[in-house]
Short mmCIF file of C-alpha atoms in Angstrom, two decimals:
data_model
loop_
_atom_site.label_atom_id
_atom_site.label_comp_id
_atom_site.label_asym_id
_atom_site.label_seq_id
_atom_site.Cartn_x
_atom_site.Cartn_y
_atom_site.Cartn_z
CA MET A 132 223.15 65.61 -72.83
CA ARG A 133 225.17 68.46 -72.85
CA TYR A 134 222.16 70.73 -73.11
CA LYS A 135 221.07 68.75 -70.00
CA ASN A 136 224.65 68.81 -67.66
CA LEU A 137 224.54 72.77 -68.88
CA SER A 138 221.11 73.33 -67.75
CA ALA A 139 221.56 71.15 -64.39
CA ALA A 140 224.52 73.10 -63.93
CA VAL A 141 223.14 76.62 -64.42
CA ALA A 142 220.37 76.00 -62.00
CA THR A 143 222.77 74.74 -59.10
CA PHE A 144 224.48 77.99 -59.56
CA ALA A 145 221.19 80.01 -59.26
CA LEU A 146 219.84 78.13 -56.23
CA VAL A 147 223.27 78.45 -54.57
CA THR A 148 223.99 82.40 -55.14
CA VAL A 149 220.58 84.10 -55.59
CA PRO A 150 219.85 83.64 -51.66
CA THR A 151 223.78 84.17 -51.01
CA LEU A 152 223.16 87.81 -52.98
CA ALA A 153 219.79 88.32 -51.42
CA SER A 154 221.08 88.05 -47.91
CA ALA A 155 223.90 90.11 -48.78
CA ALA A 156 221.87 92.87 -50.19
CA PRO A 157 221.38 96.18 -48.02
CA VAL A 158 218.15 96.02 -45.84
CA ALA A 159 216.22 99.21 -45.98
CA ALA A 160 215.09 100.42 -41.99
CA ASN A 161 211.40 98.85 -42.71
CA PRO A 162 209.47 100.10 -45.86
CA ALA A 163 206.27 99.77 -44.33
CA ALA A 164 207.44 101.77 -41.12
CA SER A 165 205.43 104.65 -42.59
CA LEU A 166 202.21 102.77 -43.04
CA SER A 167 201.86 101.74 -39.17
CA VAL A 168 199.77 103.29 -36.71
CA ALA A 169 200.99 101.68 -33.99
CA SER A 170 204.18 102.70 -31.95
CA PRO A 171 207.69 101.30 -33.08
CA ALA A 172 208.41 99.54 -29.97
CA ARG A 173 206.85 96.32 -28.58
CA VAL A 174 204.83 96.79 -25.57
CA GLY A 175 204.79 93.56 -23.32
CA THR A 176 202.19 92.84 -20.56
CA THR A 177 203.39 91.25 -17.05
CA THR A 178 201.09 87.95 -16.27
CA ARG A 179 199.24 87.98 -13.04
CA ASP A 180 199.40 84.06 -12.38
CA GLU A 181 200.96 81.18 -13.99
CA SER A 182 199.30 78.82 -16.46
CA GLU A 183 198.22 75.69 -14.45
CA LEU A 184 197.53 73.80 -17.80
CA ALA A 185 197.91 69.64 -16.83
CA GLY A 186 199.20 70.50 -13.59
CA ASN A 187 202.62 72.17 -14.60
CA GLY A 188 203.17 69.02 -16.96
CA LYS A 189 203.25 66.26 -14.14
CA ILE A 190 200.10 64.72 -15.89
CA ILE A 191 201.84 64.70 -19.21
CA ALA A 192 204.85 63.05 -17.78
CA ILE A 193 202.90 60.32 -16.10
CA VAL A 194 200.85 59.92 -19.88
CA LEU A 195 204.14 59.61 -21.54
CA ALA A 196 206.07 57.58 -18.90
CA LEU A 197 202.69 55.00 -19.06
CA GLY A 198 202.81 55.19 -22.81
CA VAL A 199 206.77 53.72 -22.48
CA VAL A 200 205.80 51.33 -20.09
CA ALA A 201 203.26 49.64 -21.92
CA GLY A 202 205.16 49.77 -25.40
CA GLY A 203 207.87 48.10 -23.18
CA ILE A 204 205.72 45.16 -21.96
CA ILE A 205 203.87 44.90 -25.44
CA ALA A 206 207.37 44.30 -26.88
CA ILE A 207 208.32 42.06 -24.54
CA THR A 208 205.49 39.74 -24.57
CA ASN A 209 205.06 39.62 -28.00
CA ASP A 210 205.52 36.05 -29.21
CA ASP A 211 205.92 36.05 -32.85
CA ASP A 212 207.42 32.83 -33.83
CA ASP A 213 210.39 34.32 -35.78
CA ARG A 214 212.23 30.96 -36.38
CA PRO A 215 213.18 29.96 -39.67
CA THR A 216 211.00 27.33 -41.24
CA SER A 217 213.81 25.30 -42.94
CA PRO A 218 215.34 22.02 -41.21
#
């Protein structure tokens, strides 16, 4: 029983301390930077048009609202006989 408790304590200690020590370790700038052929700066592009997928979310909102209404109607009209059978 002592061996089991000791091994559990060691495992817990390792699980707690290893990530803490790893996050506190000094970080090199970027060890793979010398292998990269691209510029280290990230380049973004501008978009010309906005996405018109699903009409800016209106269709998705309508479908979700209809689902909520249908679920409410089903919950209200569900006539389960949940009364106890004892007299």
